[in-house]
Amino acid sequence: MDQSFDLVDETDTAALGRALAGLLAPGSVLMLSGPIGSGKSHLARALIRARLGEAVEVPSPTFTLVQTYPGEPEIWHADLYRLTHPDEVLELGLEEAFSTAICLVEWPDRLGKATPPGAHHLTFTACGEGRRLTLSPGIEGLPQAFRDMQAEDFLTRHGLENAPREALGGDASARRYTRLPGLLLMDAPKDQPDRTEDFTRIAKHLRDIGLSAPQVPAEDHSRGFLLVEDLGPNLYPQAIATDPSLERPLYEAAVDVLRHLQSHPAPQGLPNLTAADWAEAAALVLDPKTSPQARADFTGTLAETLALADGPRVLILRDYHAENLLWLPRQGLARVGLLDFQLAQMGQPGYDLISLTQDARRDVAPELEAHLITRFDPSPDFAAACAALGAQRALRILGIFARLAKQGRPRYLSLIPRVQRHLARNLAHPALAPLKSLCDKLL
């Protein structure tokens, strides 16, 4: 399968060369194609130095045609621009080198039929302000190796190349975190919906209204890296495990943060999904073989059910639950540290409350949940709104967890029974009878 890499500048080209260096073996042949100045020689130079040392002189082979470098194996760097006939390849000794050395060949079209089978073709093309490199066929492990090199370059630019590091456990997203002294490195690949620009923007908004979101001392949005303030390890589950008497006040503080958050105008330009959009997101739970009519009945009924919860839209943080909240040594609402809010959008007032009280990862006692709902909104009709939002959220999570398990992440299977219990309890509300009837048939 082909692989593509977006190279913002020469730093990325060199990073890709270093990543390739650790994955090549005797007989590896790289055919480097692209216009003059596209980065072929820059990538080759970085690759050679990564294998042999940064002090190695790597002249261009434009005039010598071939430069060889001793090692295990040898490295051959060829520039065939001045060749006039493929037979001249024999005189250079490249045919034998193709099977025993690592060979980097610029202007490989000059090889004609002498192109070795199994060679990797690297093609540079313009892409915005930078370049895109397409590799055919791809090399196993290269995307992650390249990403690791980009991260190293980002840390080096900020003087952290030698800082001690601790890799942190991931979640359902493609983001990765590494703990550094006082900081976290956020690695958020650009092909994902979780954008570093959104994290920075929402973090600033939260801090501006007096809440505890991390500071962001360094950012590279073009590649998807941030250095963010490390608010510490005292997540809600750990704090409660250490002192169970803290559970009620911690959750009350989290509810008060939501009320404070929703009392302020949201940033402009955030996504604002319709009830139909929310219903469609929950359709992940349906069997792929579900008929189009049954799917339409499901999403239509769920959209009508969500009308129970709708009203003036407010800023919601989307993943507002215990594992994204910290208990900090600060005062007032600032005691609650906030994480994982980059997908924030406009939504229903009760959405984050239900995310908190119907947590897929930990149990919240029914009496505590009832207390928190009343603390947030004591009106008698709010219970129906909570049931509607809880049903939508549980349906969507069940679909996501099932797919993650099928993709080789079975740890999510252990969370499904709790979410099923949330769903059953929400569907038991009389106002959700039509949705319950459909779920009984389709799920």
mmCIF file of N, CA and C in Angstrom, residues 185-254:
data_model
loop_
_atom_site.group_PDB
_atom_site.id
_atom_site.type_symbol
_atom_site.label_atom_id
_atom_site.label_comp_id
_atom_site.label_asym_id
_atom_site.label_seq_id
_atom_site.Cartn_x
_atom_site.Cartn_y
_atom_site.Cartn_z
ATOM 1 N N LEU A 185 3.563 17.014 26.268
ATOM 2 C CA LEU A 185 3.610 17.100 24.812
ATOM 3 C C LEU A 185 2.340 16.469 24.281
ATOM 4 N N MET A 186 1.524 17.253 23.571
ATOM 5 C CA MET A 186 0.345 16.717 22.900
ATOM 6 C C MET A 186 0.683 16.476 21.437
ATOM 7 N N ASP A 187 0.488 15.254 21.003
ATOM 8 C CA ASP A 187 0.715 14.845 19.623
ATOM 9 C C ASP A 187 -0.653 14.541 19.025
ATOM 10 N N ALA A 188 -1.156 15.464 18.194
ATOM 11 C CA ALA A 188 -2.496 15.341 17.608
ATOM 12 C C ALA A 188 -2.359 15.337 16.088
ATOM 13 N N PRO A 189 -2.288 14.171 15.456
ATOM 14 C CA PRO A 189 -2.074 14.104 14.003
ATOM 15 C C PRO A 189 -3.075 14.954 13.234
ATOM 16 N N LYS A 190 -2.617 15.534 12.140
ATOM 17 C CA LYS A 190 -3.417 16.503 11.394
ATOM 18 C C LYS A 190 -4.600 15.881 10.667
ATOM 19 N N ASP A 191 -4.603 14.569 10.466
ATOM 20 C CA ASP A 191 -5.701 13.946 9.732
ATOM 21 C C ASP A 191 -6.855 13.542 10.640
ATOM 22 N N GLN A 192 -6.866 14.038 11.885
ATOM 23 C CA GLN A 192 -7.909 13.712 12.852
ATOM 24 C C GLN A 192 -8.781 14.939 13.125
ATOM 25 N N PRO A 193 -10.013 14.728 13.643
ATOM 26 C CA PRO A 193 -10.873 15.876 13.935
ATOM 27 C C PRO A 193 -10.425 16.697 15.140
ATOM 28 N N ASP A 194 -9.559 16.136 15.981
ATOM 29 C CA ASP A 194 -9.087 16.834 17.184
ATOM 30 C C ASP A 194 -7.958 17.778 16.796
ATOM 31 N N ARG A 195 -8.253 19.047 16.608
ATOM 32 C CA ARG A 195 -7.259 19.993 16.092
ATOM 33 C C ARG A 195 -6.601 20.758 17.233
ATOM 34 N N THR A 196 -5.282 20.936 17.116
ATOM 35 C CA THR A 196 -4.575 21.700 18.140
ATOM 36 C C THR A 196 -5.048 23.146 18.179
ATOM 37 N N GLU A 197 -5.434 23.704 17.037
ATOM 38 C CA GLU A 197 -5.953 25.081 17.027
ATOM 39 C C GLU A 197 -7.177 25.210 17.923
ATOM 40 N N ASP A 198 -8.043 24.182 17.898
ATOM 41 C CA ASP A 198 -9.257 24.224 18.710
ATOM 42 C C ASP A 198 -8.927 24.113 20.191
ATOM 43 N N PHE A 199 -7.960 23.253 20.521
ATOM 44 C CA PHE A 199 -7.564 23.133 21.925
ATOM 45 C C PHE A 199 -7.076 24.478 22.454
ATOM 46 N N THR A 200 -6.192 25.121 21.707
ATOM 47 C CA THR A 200 -5.625 26.395 22.145
ATOM 48 C C THR A 200 -6.722 27.454 22.309
ATOM 49 N N ARG A 201 -7.633 27.500 21.358
ATOM 50 C CA ARG A 201 -8.693 28.513 21.391
ATOM 51 C C ARG A 201 -9.632 28.297 22.572
ATOM 52 N N ILE A 202 -10.078 27.050 22.784
ATOM 53 C CA ILE A 202 -11.015 26.783 23.877
ATOM 54 C C ILE A 202 -10.316 26.938 25.226
ATOM 55 N N ALA A 203 -9.050 26.530 25.311
ATOM 56 C CA ALA A 203 -8.304 26.691 26.566
ATOM 57 C C ALA A 203 -8.242 28.167 26.965
ATOM 58 N N LYS A 204 -7.980 29.034 26.009
ATOM 59 C CA LYS A 204 -7.922 30.467 26.310
ATOM 60 C C LYS A 204 -9.278 30.981 26.796
ATOM 61 N N HIS A 205 -10.353 30.547 26.132
ATOM 62 C CA HIS A 205 -11.687 30.972 26.557
ATOM 63 C C HIS A 205 -11.967 30.531 27.992
ATOM 64 N N LEU A 206 -11.624 29.295 28.321
ATOM 65 C CA LEU A 206 -11.885 28.794 29.671
ATOM 66 C C LEU A 206 -11.071 29.572 30.703
ATOM 67 N N ARG A 207 -9.820 29.847 30.402
ATOM 68 C CA ARG A 207 -8.997 30.623 31.344
ATOM 69 C C ARG A 207 -9.535 32.046 31.478
ATOM 70 N N ASP A 208 -10.002 32.610 30.363
ATOM 71 C CA ASP A 208 -10.510 33.989 30.398
ATOM 72 C C ASP A 208 -11.727 34.138 31.294
ATOM 73 N N ILE A 209 -12.498 33.064 31.485
ATOM 74 C CA ILE A 209 -13.678 33.163 32.354
ATOM 75 C C ILE A 209 -13.398 32.578 33.740
ATOM 76 N N GLY A 210 -12.108 32.410 34.064
ATOM 77 C CA GLY A 210 -11.727 32.047 35.422
ATOM 78 C C GLY A 210 -11.653 30.572 35.716
ATOM 79 N N LEU A 211 -11.655 29.725 34.691
ATOM 80 C CA LEU A 211 -11.576 28.289 34.910
ATOM 81 C C LEU A 211 -10.155 27.792 34.654
ATOM 82 N N SER A 212 -9.869 26.576 35.098
ATOM 83 C CA SER A 212 -8.503 26.047 35.046
ATOM 84 C C SER A 212 -8.313 25.130 33.848
ATOM 85 N N ALA A 213 -7.979 25.736 32.726
ATOM 86 C CA ALA A 213 -7.522 24.992 31.554
ATOM 87 C C ALA A 213 -6.022 25.214 31.417
ATOM 88 N N PRO A 214 -5.301 24.273 30.832
ATOM 89 C CA PRO A 214 -3.838 24.402 30.772
ATOM 90 C C PRO A 214 -3.389 25.601 29.930
ATOM 91 N N GLN A 215 -2.312 26.226 30.362
ATOM 92 C CA GLN A 215 -1.607 27.184 29.530
ATOM 93 C C GLN A 215 -0.956 26.438 28.364
ATOM 94 N N VAL A 216 -0.717 27.142 27.257
ATOM 95 C CA VAL A 216 -0.104 26.528 26.072
ATOM 96 C C VAL A 216 1.135 27.351 25.708
ATOM 97 N N PRO A 217 2.302 26.999 26.259
ATOM 98 C CA PRO A 217 3.496 27.819 26.013
ATOM 99 C C PRO A 217 4.129 27.638 24.640
ATOM 100 N N ALA A 218 3.803 26.586 23.918
ATOM 101 C CA ALA A 218 4.399 26.390 22.586
ATOM 102 C C ALA A 218 3.434 25.612 21.722
ATOM 103 N N GLU A 219 3.397 25.974 20.439
ATOM 104 C CA GLU A 219 2.452 25.316 19.533
ATOM 105 C C GLU A 219 3.055 25.198 18.143
ATOM 106 N N ASP A 220 2.668 24.143 17.459
ATOM 107 C CA ASP A 220 3.019 23.945 16.052
ATOM 108 C C ASP A 220 1.779 23.356 15.388
ATOM 109 N N HIS A 221 0.858 24.237 14.998
ATOM 110 C CA HIS A 221 -0.410 23.774 14.442
ATOM 111 C C HIS A 221 -0.234 23.131 13.077
ATOM 112 N N SER A 222 0.786 23.546 12.343
ATOM 113 C CA SER A 222 0.973 22.983 11.005
ATOM 114 C C SER A 222 1.279 21.490 11.056
ATOM 115 N N ARG A 223 1.847 21.026 12.164
ATOM 116 C CA ARG A 223 2.161 19.602 12.301
ATOM 117 C C ARG A 223 1.318 18.912 13.358
ATOM 118 N N GLY A 224 0.641 19.684 14.213
ATOM 119 C CA GLY A 224 -0.214 19.074 15.220
ATOM 120 C C GLY A 224 0.489 18.747 16.520
ATOM 121 N N PHE A 225 1.336 19.663 17.016
ATOM 122 C CA PHE A 225 2.003 19.476 18.303
ATOM 123 C C PHE A 225 1.745 20.675 19.202
ATOM 124 N N LEU A 226 1.566 20.399 20.498
ATOM 125 C CA LEU A 226 1.464 21.448 21.497
ATOM 126 C C LEU A 226 2.299 21.066 22.711
ATOM 127 N N LEU A 227 2.871 22.061 23.370
ATOM 128 C CA LEU A 227 3.338 21.920 24.743
ATOM 129 C C LEU A 227 2.300 22.581 25.621
ATOM 130 N N VAL A 228 1.734 21.821 26.546
ATOM 131 C CA VAL A 228 0.698 22.367 27.421
ATOM 132 C C VAL A 228 1.113 22.183 28.877
ATOM 133 N N GLU A 229 0.614 23.072 29.693
ATOM 134 C CA GLU A 229 0.869 23.005 31.128
ATOM 135 C C GLU A 229 0.384 21.672 31.685
ATOM 136 N N ASP A 230 1.223 21.044 32.505
ATOM 137 C CA ASP A 230 0.840 19.800 33.183
ATOM 138 C C ASP A 230 0.131 20.166 34.487
ATOM 139 N N LEU A 231 -1.165 19.922 34.532
ATOM 140 C CA LEU A 231 -1.938 20.242 35.729
ATOM 141 C C LEU A 231 -1.799 19.179 36.810
ATOM 142 N N GLY A 232 -0.983 18.156 36.547
ATOM 143 C CA GLY A 232 -0.707 17.174 37.584
ATOM 144 C C GLY A 232 -1.479 15.881 37.404
ATOM 145 N N PRO A 233 -1.227 14.910 38.285
ATOM 146 C CA PRO A 233 -1.815 13.580 38.145
ATOM 147 C C PRO A 233 -3.099 13.371 38.935
ATOM 148 N N ASN A 234 -3.580 14.407 39.658
ATOM 149 C CA ASN A 234 -4.674 14.187 40.614
ATOM 150 C C ASN A 234 -6.039 14.231 39.919
ATOM 151 N N LEU A 235 -6.254 13.272 39.012
ATOM 152 C CA LEU A 235 -7.558 13.157 38.365
ATOM 153 C C LEU A 235 -8.628 12.793 39.383
ATOM 154 N N TYR A 236 -9.859 13.109 39.070
ATOM 155 C CA TYR A 236 -10.966 12.826 39.991
ATOM 156 C C TYR A 236 -10.946 11.383 40.530
ATOM 157 N N PRO A 237 -10.809 10.349 39.667
ATOM 158 C CA PRO A 237 -10.841 8.987 40.228
ATOM 159 C C PRO A 237 -9.750 8.748 41.262
ATOM 160 N N GLN A 238 -8.538 9.289 41.019
ATOM 161 C CA GLN A 238 -7.447 9.105 41.978
ATOM 162 C C GLN A 238 -7.727 9.866 43.275
ATOM 163 N N ALA A 239 -8.224 11.101 43.133
ATOM 164 C CA ALA A 239 -8.507 11.899 44.331
ATOM 165 C C ALA A 239 -9.572 11.230 45.198
ATOM 166 N N ILE A 240 -10.591 10.672 44.557
ATOM 167 C CA ILE A 240 -11.677 10.023 45.301
ATOM 168 C C ILE A 240 -11.209 8.714 45.913
ATOM 169 N N ALA A 241 -10.356 7.972 45.181
ATOM 170 C CA ALA A 241 -9.832 6.722 45.740
ATOM 171 C C ALA A 241 -8.999 6.990 46.989
ATOM 172 N N THR A 242 -8.264 8.110 46.984
ATOM 173 C CA THR A 242 -7.442 8.468 48.147
ATOM 174 C C THR A 242 -8.298 8.900 49.330
ATOM 175 N N ASP A 243 -9.380 9.623 49.036
ATOM 176 C CA ASP A 243 -10.266 10.113 50.097
ATOM 177 C C ASP A 243 -11.709 10.042 49.592
ATOM 178 N N PRO A 244 -12.424 8.934 49.853
ATOM 179 C CA PRO A 244 -13.786 8.767 49.336
ATOM 180 C C PRO A 244 -14.753 9.862 49.778
ATOM 181 N N SER A 245 -14.453 10.539 50.870
ATOM 182 C CA SER A 245 -15.355 11.604 51.323
ATOM 183 C C SER A 245 -15.349 12.793 50.369
ATOM 184 N N LEU A 246 -14.385 12.841 49.469
ATOM 185 C CA LEU A 246 -14.312 13.949 48.518
ATOM 186 C C LEU A 246 -15.281 13.797 47.339
ATOM 187 N N GLU A 247 -15.856 12.605 47.163
ATOM 188 C CA GLU A 247 -16.624 12.362 45.946
ATOM 189 C C GLU A 247 -17.744 13.383 45.763
ATOM 190 N N ARG A 248 -18.577 13.576 46.772
ATOM 191 C CA ARG A 248 -19.698 14.500 46.623
ATOM 192 C C ARG A 248 -19.237 15.930 46.351
ATOM 193 N N PRO A 249 -18.294 16.499 47.153
ATOM 194 C CA PRO A 249 -17.875 17.876 46.863
ATOM 195 C C PRO A 249 -17.165 18.032 45.515
ATOM 196 N N LEU A 250 -16.431 17.004 45.080
ATOM 197 C CA LEU A 250 -15.779 17.101 43.776
ATOM 198 C C LEU A 250 -16.811 17.165 42.658
ATOM 199 N N TYR A 251 -17.813 16.313 42.733
ATOM 200 C CA TYR A 251 -18.842 16.322 41.692
ATOM 201 C C TYR A 251 -19.687 17.596 41.761
ATOM 202 N N GLU A 252 -19.955 18.085 42.944
ATOM 203 C CA GLU A 252 -20.690 19.354 43.063
ATOM 204 C C GLU A 252 -19.895 20.487 42.407
ATOM 205 N N ALA A 253 -18.584 20.500 42.656
ATOM 206 C CA ALA A 253 -17.746 21.538 42.048
ATOM 207 C C ALA A 253 -17.777 21.428 40.526
ATOM 208 N N ALA A 254 -17.778 20.195 39.999
ATOM 209 C CA ALA A 254 -17.828 20.005 38.552
ATOM 210 C C ALA A 254 -19.143 20.529 37.968
#
